[in-house]
């Protein structure tokens, strides 16, 4: 993972459109399903399952730990899915081990394992995590 220090760069206007932000992981998965379908990726494939798992983890973490989704973008370019999710917390994700009292901690390592590339950029209003997932 590459973590860039705070910069003056904020999410692009396309990423910040309030009416276009998913309000749940299910809504984000539906958007990614549509992008994959339009690109000819079978939704019953392992590739789609990986993309949807990464989407779920990043959006759920933005909602649960990051103050909500502030940016969302899913595009296909050169046989890869480019997925970016922003939230309001500038702290980068940290791996942790779940306990009986506080279960979890599996999502972030899964994102790092499934994505070909993961970048975390901080900016004055939070952070944006961008992933690249190979489709072919």
PDB file of C-alpha atoms in Angstrom:
ATOM      1  CA  UNK A   1       0.000   0.000   0.000  1.00  0.00           C
ATOM      2  CA  UNK A   2       1.204   3.472  -0.800  1.00  0.00           C
ATOM      3  CA  UNK A   3       0.138   6.138   1.642  1.00  0.00           C
ATOM      4  CA  UNK A   4       0.595   9.687   0.454  1.00  0.00           C
ATOM      5  CA  UNK A   5       0.839  12.493   2.985  1.00  0.00           C
ATOM      6  CA  UNK A   6      -1.789  15.194   3.162  1.00  0.00           C
ATOM      7  CA  UNK A   7      -1.882  17.053  -0.105  1.00  0.00           C
ATOM      8  CA  UNK A   8      -3.851  19.878  -1.595  1.00  0.00           C
ATOM      9  CA  UNK A   9      -5.465  17.405  -3.968  1.00  0.00           C
ATOM     10  CA  UNK A  10      -9.083  16.629  -3.123  1.00  0.00           C
ATOM     11  CA  UNK A  11     -11.359  14.089  -4.761  1.00  0.00           C
ATOM     12  CA  UNK A  12     -12.394  15.099  -8.277  1.00  0.00           C
ATOM     13  CA  UNK A  13     -15.850  16.626  -8.817  1.00  0.00           C
ATOM     14  CA  UNK A  14     -16.999  13.324 -10.369  1.00  0.00           C
ATOM     15  CA  UNK A  15     -16.037  11.488  -7.176  1.00  0.00           C
ATOM     16  CA  UNK A  16     -17.821  13.996  -4.916  1.00  0.00           C
ATOM     17  CA  UNK A  17     -21.266  14.232  -6.526  1.00  0.00           C
ATOM     18  CA  UNK A  18     -23.552  13.915  -3.481  1.00  0.00           C
ATOM     19  CA  UNK A  19     -26.442  12.398  -5.418  1.00  0.00           C
ATOM     20  CA  UNK A  20     -24.185   9.675  -6.731  1.00  0.00           C
ATOM     21  CA  UNK A  21     -22.660   8.479  -3.477  1.00  0.00           C
ATOM     22  CA  UNK A  22     -23.752   5.031  -2.360  1.00  0.00           C
ATOM     23  CA  UNK A  23     -25.351   5.043   1.075  1.00  0.00           C
ATOM     24  CA  UNK A  24     -24.591   1.386   1.747  1.00  0.00           C
ATOM     25  CA  UNK A  25     -22.245  -1.391   0.708  1.00  0.00           C
ATOM     26  CA  UNK A  26     -25.163  -2.978  -1.178  1.00  0.00           C
ATOM     27  CA  UNK A  27     -25.690   0.195  -3.219  1.00  0.00           C
ATOM     28  CA  UNK A  28     -21.961   0.357  -4.019  1.00  0.00           C
ATOM     29  CA  UNK A  29     -21.944  -3.316  -5.061  1.00  0.00           C
ATOM     30  CA  UNK A  30     -24.914  -2.658  -7.359  1.00  0.00           C
ATOM     31  CA  UNK A  31     -22.981   0.144  -9.047  1.00  0.00           C
ATOM     32  CA  UNK A  32     -19.891  -2.039  -9.461  1.00  0.00           C
ATOM     33  CA  UNK A  33     -22.052  -4.884 -10.812  1.00  0.00           C
ATOM     34  CA  UNK A  34     -23.363  -2.536 -13.485  1.00  0.00           C
ATOM     35  CA  UNK A  35     -19.844  -1.405 -14.440  1.00  0.00           C
ATOM     36  CA  UNK A  36     -18.655  -5.023 -14.621  1.00  0.00           C
ATOM     37  CA  UNK A  37     -21.699  -6.111 -16.626  1.00  0.00           C
ATOM     38  CA  UNK A  38     -21.178  -3.301 -19.146  1.00  0.00           C
ATOM     39  CA  UNK A  39     -17.548  -4.412 -19.497  1.00  0.00           C
ATOM     40  CA  UNK A  40     -18.644  -7.986 -20.230  1.00  0.00           C
ATOM     41  CA  UNK A  41     -17.438  -9.461 -16.942  1.00  0.00           C
ATOM     42  CA  UNK A  42     -19.638 -12.343 -15.804  1.00  0.00           C
ATOM     43  CA  UNK A  43     -21.163 -11.557 -12.441  1.00  0.00           C
ATOM     44  CA  UNK A  44     -20.816 -15.216 -11.420  1.00  0.00           C
ATOM     45  CA  UNK A  45     -17.033 -15.143 -11.988  1.00  0.00           C
ATOM     46  CA  UNK A  46     -14.284 -15.157  -9.356  1.00  0.00           C
ATOM     47  CA  UNK A  47     -13.146 -11.811 -10.783  1.00  0.00           C
ATOM     48  CA  UNK A  48     -16.539 -10.236 -10.053  1.00  0.00           C
ATOM     49  CA  UNK A  49     -16.655 -11.827  -6.591  1.00  0.00           C
ATOM     50  CA  UNK A  50     -13.253 -10.339  -5.755  1.00  0.00           C
ATOM     51  CA  UNK A  51     -14.279  -6.900  -7.033  1.00  0.00           C
ATOM     52  CA  UNK A  52     -17.508  -6.988  -5.045  1.00  0.00           C
ATOM     53  CA  UNK A  53     -15.711  -8.114  -1.874  1.00  0.00           C
ATOM     54  CA  UNK A  54     -13.211  -5.245  -2.163  1.00  0.00           C
ATOM     55  CA  UNK A  55     -16.093  -2.828  -2.788  1.00  0.00           C
ATOM     56  CA  UNK A  56     -17.989  -4.097   0.255  1.00  0.00           C
ATOM     57  CA  UNK A  57     -14.992  -3.900   2.550  1.00  0.00           C
ATOM     58  CA  UNK A  58     -13.952  -0.389   1.536  1.00  0.00           C
ATOM     59  CA  UNK A  59     -17.465   1.077   1.632  1.00  0.00           C
ATOM     60  CA  UNK A  60     -18.336  -0.655   4.900  1.00  0.00           C
ATOM     61  CA  UNK A  61     -15.119   0.641   6.490  1.00  0.00           C
ATOM     62  CA  UNK A  62     -15.800   4.171   5.173  1.00  0.00           C
ATOM     63  CA  UNK A  63     -19.265   4.061   6.750  1.00  0.00           C
ATOM     64  CA  UNK A  64     -18.266   2.307   9.992  1.00  0.00           C
ATOM     65  CA  UNK A  65     -14.889   3.903  10.700  1.00  0.00           C
ATOM     66  CA  UNK A  66     -14.439   6.874   8.353  1.00  0.00           C
ATOM     67  CA  UNK A  67     -17.425   9.097   8.937  1.00  0.00           C
ATOM     68  CA  UNK A  68     -19.247   8.023   5.779  1.00  0.00           C
ATOM     69  CA  UNK A  69     -18.571   7.780   2.062  1.00  0.00           C
ATOM     70  CA  UNK A  70     -17.482  11.151   0.665  1.00  0.00           C
ATOM     71  CA  UNK A  71     -16.348   9.950  -2.765  1.00  0.00           C
ATOM     72  CA  UNK A  72     -17.019   6.915  -4.931  1.00  0.00           C
ATOM     73  CA  UNK A  73     -15.826   6.000  -8.381  1.00  0.00           C
ATOM     74  CA  UNK A  74     -15.787   2.726 -10.304  1.00  0.00           C
ATOM     75  CA  UNK A  75     -14.392   2.637 -13.846  1.00  0.00           C
ATOM     76  CA  UNK A  76     -12.940   0.093 -16.233  1.00  0.00           C
ATOM     77  CA  UNK A  77      -9.750   0.925 -18.140  1.00  0.00           C
ATOM     78  CA  UNK A  78      -7.304  -1.409 -19.880  1.00  0.00           C
ATOM     79  CA  UNK A  79      -8.834  -4.597 -18.431  1.00  0.00           C
ATOM     80  CA  UNK A  80      -8.727  -3.355 -14.833  1.00  0.00           C
ATOM     81  CA  UNK A  81     -11.367  -2.096 -12.441  1.00  0.00           C
ATOM     82  CA  UNK A  82     -10.360   1.230 -10.934  1.00  0.00           C
ATOM     83  CA  UNK A  83     -12.197   1.670  -7.655  1.00  0.00           C
ATOM     84  CA  UNK A  84     -11.886   4.750  -5.415  1.00  0.00           C
ATOM     85  CA  UNK A  85     -13.705   5.342  -2.147  1.00  0.00           C
ATOM     86  CA  UNK A  86     -13.269   8.437  -0.014  1.00  0.00           C
ATOM     87  CA  UNK A  87     -14.234   9.066   3.576  1.00  0.00           C
ATOM     88  CA  UNK A  88     -13.976  11.886   6.104  1.00  0.00           C
ATOM     89  CA  UNK A  89     -11.202  10.418   8.287  1.00  0.00           C
ATOM     90  CA  UNK A  90      -7.618  11.253   7.220  1.00  0.00           C
ATOM     91  CA  UNK A  91      -6.134   8.327   9.180  1.00  0.00           C
ATOM     92  CA  UNK A  92      -5.014   5.512   6.861  1.00  0.00           C
ATOM     93  CA  UNK A  93      -6.400   2.026   7.470  1.00  0.00           C
ATOM     94  CA  UNK A  94      -4.458  -0.104   9.908  1.00  0.00           C
ATOM     95  CA  UNK A  95      -4.341  -3.866  10.075  1.00  0.00           C
ATOM     96  CA  UNK A  96      -5.529  -5.287  13.365  1.00  0.00           C
ATOM     97  CA  UNK A  97      -6.243  -8.667  14.819  1.00  0.00           C
ATOM     98  CA  UNK A  98      -9.772  -9.344  15.995  1.00  0.00           C
ATOM     99  CA  UNK A  99     -10.495 -10.465  19.517  1.00  0.00           C
ATOM    100  CA  UNK A 100     -13.496 -12.046  21.221  1.00  0.00           C
ATOM    101  CA  UNK A 101     -14.457  -8.626  22.585  1.00  0.00           C
ATOM    102  CA  UNK A 102     -13.789  -6.827  19.301  1.00  0.00           C
ATOM    103  CA  UNK A 103     -14.175  -9.205  16.342  1.00  0.00           C
ATOM    104  CA  UNK A 104     -13.088  -8.296  12.848  1.00  0.00           C
ATOM    105  CA  UNK A 105      -9.845  -7.127  11.348  1.00  0.00           C
ATOM    106  CA  UNK A 106      -9.998  -9.351   8.270  1.00  0.00           C
ATOM    107  CA  UNK A 107     -11.240  -6.885   5.647  1.00  0.00           C
ATOM    108  CA  UNK A 108      -8.201  -4.678   5.147  1.00  0.00           C
ATOM    109  CA  UNK A 109      -5.789  -7.602   4.581  1.00  0.00           C
ATOM    110  CA  UNK A 110      -8.310  -9.082   2.122  1.00  0.00           C
ATOM    111  CA  UNK A 111      -8.426  -5.829   0.156  1.00  0.00           C
ATOM    112  CA  UNK A 112      -4.636  -5.763   0.004  1.00  0.00           C
ATOM    113  CA  UNK A 113      -4.472  -9.384  -1.099  1.00  0.00           C
ATOM    114  CA  UNK A 114      -7.184  -9.207  -3.775  1.00  0.00           C
ATOM    115  CA  UNK A 115      -6.216  -5.901  -5.374  1.00  0.00           C
ATOM    116  CA  UNK A 116      -3.254  -5.640  -7.681  1.00  0.00           C
ATOM    117  CA  UNK A 117      -2.571  -2.191  -6.246  1.00  0.00           C
ATOM    118  CA  UNK A 118      -3.897  -0.226  -3.261  1.00  0.00           C
ATOM    119  CA  UNK A 119      -3.145   3.461  -2.668  1.00  0.00           C
ATOM    120  CA  UNK A 120      -4.292   5.645   0.196  1.00  0.00           C
ATOM    121  CA  UNK A 121      -4.120   9.411  -0.291  1.00  0.00           C
ATOM    122  CA  UNK A 122      -4.897  11.778   2.504  1.00  0.00           C
ATOM    123  CA  UNK A 123      -6.273  15.254   1.874  1.00  0.00           C
ATOM    124  CA  UNK A 124      -7.634  18.050   4.052  1.00  0.00           C
ATOM    125  CA  UNK A 125     -11.127  16.508   4.149  1.00  0.00           C
ATOM    126  CA  UNK A 126     -10.187  12.870   4.780  1.00  0.00           C
ATOM    127  CA  UNK A 127      -8.698  10.166   2.587  1.00  0.00           C
ATOM    128  CA  UNK A 128      -9.315   8.339  -0.669  1.00  0.00           C
ATOM    129  CA  UNK A 129      -8.420   4.686  -1.076  1.00  0.00           C
ATOM    130  CA  UNK A 130      -7.908   3.629  -4.683  1.00  0.00           C
ATOM    131  CA  UNK A 131      -7.547   0.063  -5.880  1.00  0.00           C
ATOM    132  CA  UNK A 132      -6.718  -1.610  -9.158  1.00  0.00           C
ATOM    133  CA  UNK A 133      -8.220  -5.059  -9.761  1.00  0.00           C
ATOM    134  CA  UNK A 134      -7.204  -7.024 -12.856  1.00  0.00           C
ATOM    135  CA  UNK A 135     -10.200  -8.276 -14.850  1.00  0.00           C
ATOM    136  CA  UNK A 136      -8.420 -10.539 -17.326  1.00  0.00           C
TER     137      UNK A 136
END
